[in-house]
CSV table of C-alpha atoms in Angstrom, one decimal:
chain,number,residue,atom,x,y,z
A,1,MET,CA,101.5,66.2,125.9
A,2,LEU,CA,100.8,70.0,125.9
A,3,ILE,CA,103.4,70.4,123.2
A,4,LEU,CA,101.7,67.6,121.1
A,5,ALA,CA,98.3,69.2,121.6
A,6,ALA,CA,99.6,72.7,120.6
A,7,ALA,CA,101.2,71.1,117.5
A,8,ALA,CA,98.0,69.4,116.5
A,9,VAL,CA,96.0,72.8,116.8
A,10,VAL,CA,98.7,74.5,114.6
A,11,SER,CA,98.6,71.6,112.1
A,12,ALA,CA,94.6,71.8,111.9
A,13,PHE,CA,94.7,75.4,111.5
A,14,GLY,CA,97.3,75.3,108.8
A,15,GLN,CA,95.1,72.8,106.8
A,16,ALA,CA,92.0,74.7,107.0
A,17,LYS,CA,90.5,75.8,103.7
A,18,PRO,CA,90.3,79.5,103.1
A,19,SER,CA,86.6,80.8,102.8
A,20,VAL,CA,85.5,82.9,100.0
A,21,SER,CA,82.5,85.3,99.8
A,22,ILE,CA,81.1,86.5,96.5
A,23,LEU,CA,79.3,90.0,96.2
A,24,GLY,CA,77.8,90.0,92.7
A,25,ASP,CA,75.0,90.3,90.3
A,26,SER,CA,73.2,87.8,87.8
A,27,TYR,CA,76.6,86.6,86.6
A,28,SER,CA,77.3,85.1,90.0
A,29,THR,CA,73.8,83.7,90.9
A,30,PHE,CA,72.7,80.1,91.0
A,31,GLU,CA,69.4,78.9,92.4
A,32,GLY,CA,69.9,77.2,95.8
A,33,TRP,CA,73.3,78.8,96.4
A,34,LEU,CA,72.6,82.3,97.5
A,35,THR,CA,72.5,83.9,100.7
A,36,PRO,CA,69.8,85.2,101.5
A,37,ASP,CA,67.8,82.8,99.3
A,38,THR,CA,65.4,85.5,98.5
A,39,ASN,CA,67.9,87.2,96.2
A,40,ALA,CA,66.8,87.3,92.5
A,41,VAL,CA,68.4,84.8,90.3
A,42,TRP,CA,69.3,84.4,86.7
A,43,TYR,CA,70.8,80.8,86.6
A,44,THR,CA,67.9,78.7,87.6
A,45,LEU,CA,67.0,74.9,88.1
A,46,PRO,CA,65.9,73.8,85.8
A,47,PRO,CA,67.6,76.2,83.4
A,48,ASP,CA,65.8,78.4,81.0
A,49,THR,CA,67.5,76.9,77.8
A,50,ARG,CA,66.3,79.7,75.7
A,51,ARG,CA,68.6,82.1,77.5
A,52,THR,CA,71.5,80.0,78.9
A,53,ASP,CA,73.2,76.7,78.6
A,54,VAL,CA,74.6,76.6,82.2
A,55,LYS,CA,72.9,73.7,83.8
A,56,GLY,CA,74.7,73.0,87.0
A,57,VAL,CA,76.4,75.1,89.8
A,58,ASP,CA,79.7,73.3,88.9
A,59,GLN,CA,79.6,75.2,85.5
A,60,THR,CA,79.6,78.7,87.3
A,61,TRP,CA,82.7,80.6,87.2
A,62,TRP,CA,82.9,80.9,90.9
A,63,HIS,CA,82.4,77.2,91.8
A,64,GLN,CA,85.1,76.4,89.2
A,65,VAL,CA,87.5,79.0,90.9
A,66,LEU,CA,86.8,77.5,94.4
A,67,LYS,CA,87.4,73.9,93.1
A,68,ARG,CA,90.8,74.8,91.4
A,69,LYS,CA,92.0,76.6,94.4
A,70,GLY,CA,90.7,74.2,97.1
A,71,TRP,CA,88.8,76.9,98.7
A,72,LYS,CA,85.1,76.8,100.4
A,73,LEU,CA,82.4,79.1,99.9
A,74,GLU,CA,81.4,81.4,102.9
A,75,VAL,CA,78.7,83.4,101.4
A,76,ASN,CA,77.4,84.0,97.9
A,77,ASN,CA,75.5,87.3,98.1
A,78,SER,CA,74.7,87.9,94.5
A,79,TYR,CA,71.5,89.4,93.3
A,80,SER,CA,70.4,89.4,89.7
A,81,GLY,CA,70.0,92.9,88.1
A,82,SER,CA,71.6,94.7,91.0
A,83,THR,CA,73.7,97.7,90.5
A,84,VAL,CA,76.7,98.9,92.7
A,85,CYS,CA,75.0,102.2,93.3
A,86,ASN,CA,71.4,102.8,94.4
A,87,THR,CA,70.1,103.8,91.1
A,88,GLY,CA,68.9,101.0,88.8
A,89,TYR,CA,66.9,100.4,85.8
A,90,ARG,CA,64.4,103.0,84.6
A,91,ASP,CA,65.9,105.3,87.2
A,92,GLU,CA,64.4,103.3,90.0
A,93,ASP,CA,65.6,103.2,93.6
A,94,TYR,CA,67.6,100.0,93.9
A,95,THR,CA,68.9,100.7,97.5
A,96,HIS,CA,67.3,97.4,98.6
A,97,GLU,CA,69.4,95.2,96.3
A,98,SER,CA,72.4,97.4,95.5
A,99,PHE,CA,76.0,96.3,96.3
A,100,VAL,CA,76.3,99.1,98.6
A,101,THR,CA,73.5,97.7,100.8
A,102,ARG,CA,74.5,94.0,100.6
A,103,MET,CA,78.2,94.6,101.2
A,104,THR,CA,77.7,94.1,105.0
A,105,ALA,CA,76.4,90.6,104.7
A,106,LEU,CA,79.3,88.6,103.6
A,107,GLY,CA,80.0,86.5,106.8
A,108,THR,CA,83.7,86.3,107.9
A,109,PRO,CA,85.7,85.3,104.7
A,110,ASP,CA,89.4,85.1,104.0
A,111,VAL,CA,88.9,86.3,100.5
A,112,ILE,CA,86.2,88.5,98.9
A,113,LEU,CA,85.5,88.5,95.1
A,114,ILE,CA,83.4,91.5,94.0
A,115,PHE,CA,81.9,91.2,90.5
A,116,GLY,CA,79.9,94.2,89.6
A,117,GLY,CA,79.3,97.3,87.5
A,118,THR,CA,77.6,95.6,84.7
A,119,ASN,CA,74.1,96.7,85.5
A,120,ASP,CA,75.4,100.2,86.3
A,121,SER,CA,76.5,100.2,82.7
A,122,TRP,CA,73.5,98.7,81.1
A,123,ALA,CA,70.9,100.8,83.3
A,124,GLY,CA,72.6,104.0,82.5
A,125,SER,CA,73.0,104.7,86.3
A,126,PRO,CA,74.4,108.3,86.9
A,127,ILE,CA,78.2,108.1,86.8
A,128,GLY,CA,78.9,110.8,89.2
A,129,GLU,CA,82.2,112.4,90.3
A,130,PHE,CA,85.2,111.0,91.8
A,131,LYS,CA,84.8,111.4,95.5
A,132,TYR,CA,86.7,109.8,98.2
A,133,ASP,CA,85.8,111.9,101.3
A,134,GLY,CA,82.6,113.3,102.8
A,135,ILE,CA,80.4,110.9,100.9
A,136,ARG,CA,76.7,111.3,101.7
A,137,ARG,CA,73.7,109.1,101.3
A,138,ALA,CA,72.7,111.3,98.2
A,139,ASP,CA,76.1,110.5,96.6
A,140,LEU,CA,75.3,106.6,96.8
A,141,PHE,CA,72.9,107.0,93.8
A,142,SER,CA,75.9,107.6,91.4
A,143,PHE,CA,78.5,105.0,90.5
A,144,ARG,CA,81.7,106.6,91.2
A,145,PRO,CA,81.1,107.7,94.8
A,146,ALA,CA,79.1,104.5,95.4
A,147,LEU,CA,82.1,102.4,94.3
A,148,ALA,CA,84.5,104.4,96.4
A,149,TYR,CA,82.4,104.2,99.5
A,150,MET,CA,81.9,100.5,99.1
A,151,LEU,CA,85.5,99.7,98.7
A,152,ALA,CA,86.6,101.9,101.7
A,153,ARG,CA,83.9,100.6,103.9
A,154,MET,CA,84.6,96.9,103.0
A,155,LYS,CA,88.3,97.3,103.8
A,156,GLU,CA,87.0,98.4,107.3
A,157,LEU,CA,84.5,95.7,107.6
A,158,TYR,CA,86.8,92.9,106.5
A,159,PRO,CA,90.3,94.0,107.6
A,160,THR,CA,91.9,90.6,107.3
A,161,ALA,CA,90.3,89.6,104.0
A,162,ASP,CA,91.8,89.7,100.5
A,163,ILE,CA,89.5,91.9,98.4
A,164,TYR,CA,89.4,91.6,94.6
A,165,PHE,CA,87.2,93.3,92.1
A,166,ILE,CA,86.3,91.6,88.6
A,167,SER,CA,85.2,93.9,86.0
A,168,ASN,CA,83.1,92.6,83.0
A,169,ASP,CA,84.2,93.2,79.3
A,170,GLY,CA,82.0,95.4,76.9
A,171,LEU,CA,80.8,97.8,79.4
A,172,LYS,CA,80.8,101.7,79.0
A,173,GLU,CA,84.2,103.1,78.9
A,174,SER,CA,83.3,105.5,81.6
A,175,ILE,CA,82.4,102.5,83.9
A,176,THR,CA,85.6,100.6,83.1
A,177,GLN,CA,87.9,103.5,83.5
A,178,SER,CA,86.3,104.6,86.7
A,179,VAL,CA,86.6,101.0,88.1
A,180,GLY,CA,90.2,101.0,87.3
A,181,THR,CA,90.9,104.5,88.8
A,182,ILE,CA,88.9,103.7,92.1
A,183,CYS,CA,90.3,100.3,92.6
A,184,SER,CA,93.7,101.7,92.2
A,185,HIS,CA,93.0,104.5,94.8
A,186,TYR,CA,92.2,101.9,97.5
A,187,GLY,CA,94.8,99.4,96.4
A,188,VAL,CA,92.2,96.8,95.5
A,189,PRO,CA,93.4,94.4,92.8
A,190,LEU,CA,91.4,94.6,89.6
A,191,ILE,CA,90.7,91.6,87.4
A,192,GLN,CA,89.7,93.0,84.1
A,193,LEU,CA,87.9,90.4,81.9
A,194,ARG,CA,88.3,89.9,78.2
A,195,GLY,CA,86.6,88.2,75.4
A,196,ILE,CA,83.9,86.3,77.5
A,197,ASP,CA,81.4,84.3,75.5
A,198,LYS,CA,77.8,85.1,76.3
A,199,LYS,CA,74.2,84.1,75.6
A,200,SER,CA,71.6,86.6,76.2
A,201,GLY,CA,74.1,88.9,77.6
A,202,HIS,CA,75.2,86.5,80.3
A,203,PRO,CA,78.2,84.0,80.4
A,204,SER,CA,77.6,80.7,78.6
A,205,VAL,CA,79.2,77.5,79.8
A,206,VAL,CA,82.3,78.6,77.7
A,207,GLY,CA,82.0,82.1,79.1
A,208,MET,CA,82.0,80.7,82.7
A,209,LYS,CA,85.2,78.8,82.1
A,210,GLN,CA,86.9,81.8,80.6
A,211,ILE,CA,86.1,83.8,83.6
A,212,ALA,CA,87.3,81.1,85.9
A,213,ASP,CA,90.6,80.9,83.9
A,214,GLN,CA,91.2,84.6,83.8
A,215,VAL,CA,90.3,84.9,87.6
A,216,CYS,CA,92.6,82.1,88.6
A,217,GLU,CA,95.3,83.4,86.4
A,218,ALA,CA,95.2,87.0,87.9
A,219,MET,CA,94.2,86.3,91.4
A,220,THR,CA,97.1,85.1,93.6
A,221,PRO,CA,96.6,84.7,97.4
A,222,MET,CA,98.2,87.8,98.8
A,223,ARG,CA,99.8,85.9,101.7
A,224,GLN,CA,101.1,83.0,99.6
A,225,TRP,CA,102.9,84.7,96.7
A,226,PRO,CA,106.1,86.6,97.4
A,227,ALA,CA,107.2,89.1,94.8
A,228,PRO,CA,109.6,87.7,92.3
A,229,LYS,CA,113.2,88.9,91.9
A,230,GLY,CA,113.5,92.3,90.3
A,231,ALA,CA,110.0,93.2,91.7
A,232,ALA,CA,111.2,96.4,93.5
A,233,ALA,CA,110.9,98.2,90.2
A,234,TRP,CA,107.1,98.1,90.5
A,235,GLY,CA,106.5,97.1,94.1
A,236,CYS,CA,106.9,98.7,97.5
A,237,GLY,CA,105.9,95.8,99.7
A,238,ARG,CA,102.7,97.6,100.9
A,239,GLY,CA,100.2,96.0,98.6
A,240,PRO,CA,99.5,92.4,97.2
A,241,TRP,CA,101.7,91.1,94.4
A,242,LEU,CA,99.7,90.6,91.3
A,243,ARG,CA,101.2,88.0,88.9
A,244,LEU,CA,100.0,90.0,85.9
A,245,GLY,CA,100.3,93.4,87.1
A,246,GLY,CA,102.9,93.8,89.8
A,247,CYS,CA,102.4,95.3,93.3
A,248,GLY,CA,98.7,96.1,93.9
A,249,HIS,CA,99.3,99.1,96.2
A,250,ALA,CA,97.6,102.3,94.8
A,251,GLY,CA,100.9,104.3,94.3
A,252,CYS,CA,102.6,101.4,92.5
A,253,ALA,CA,99.4,100.8,90.3
A,254,ALA,CA,99.5,104.7,89.4
A,255,ARG,CA,103.2,104.4,88.4
A,256,ARG,CA,102.3,101.3,86.2
A,257,LEU,CA,99.7,103.3,84.5
A,258,GLN,CA,102.0,106.2,83.8
A,259,ALA,CA,104.4,103.9,82.4
A,260,GLY,CA,101.8,102.1,80.2
A,261,ILE,CA,102.0,98.8,82.0
A,262,ALA,CA,98.5,97.1,82.4
A,263,ALA,CA,97.4,95.9,85.7
A,264,GLY,CA,96.3,92.3,86.3
């Protein structure tokens, strides 16, 4: 009986759906699906058809990803207009809604999808210097040190979670390059979007599907995808294997960049 009970527990655990948390900006919002529900929203019910054709939550990129993967939503802590760093539009203090502030409220997910940097680019937030140690509060008002602090802290806060960073297309080159460099430093897989259809600067229905397609193609659960044969050339076994980019370990990512091989 004890053996049967233990087997049942193992079976039930094995069938549990992985939980996913979203840390994002307007691109990941949808009214009625945010935690906390006081977060600013871009995609509303009913929709403002003058600026978007997205009418249902099932059309959002993240909902499509969860459905395709068979995963469940843990927390969607997205906030329209938010920046990664604490400096927002018109040089205002965005500490209240910044990614750096909200990163601690994501529940206990198995997977975390970070989709940010767009407003830092659009708002002209200070880029700052690359800094990985001794980051102080004043540094968090600039993009580079804020992103570095956020990724390092999130790996501490969520040690068992698989963390991915999604980067929008069409941003300032300084933002895009900085995201790549800092994600590589921390071994965080980067999903760089390309050719996303937009309306009023935000993903349309077509754009949402494009994002979901690109995320699903690049994002492979770290614990479920072994490196293919011959992967040793670009993998050390210490990082997640990316279907489009090889091993996600920081050192291997650097070797790929030196060799001119694009990451996923």
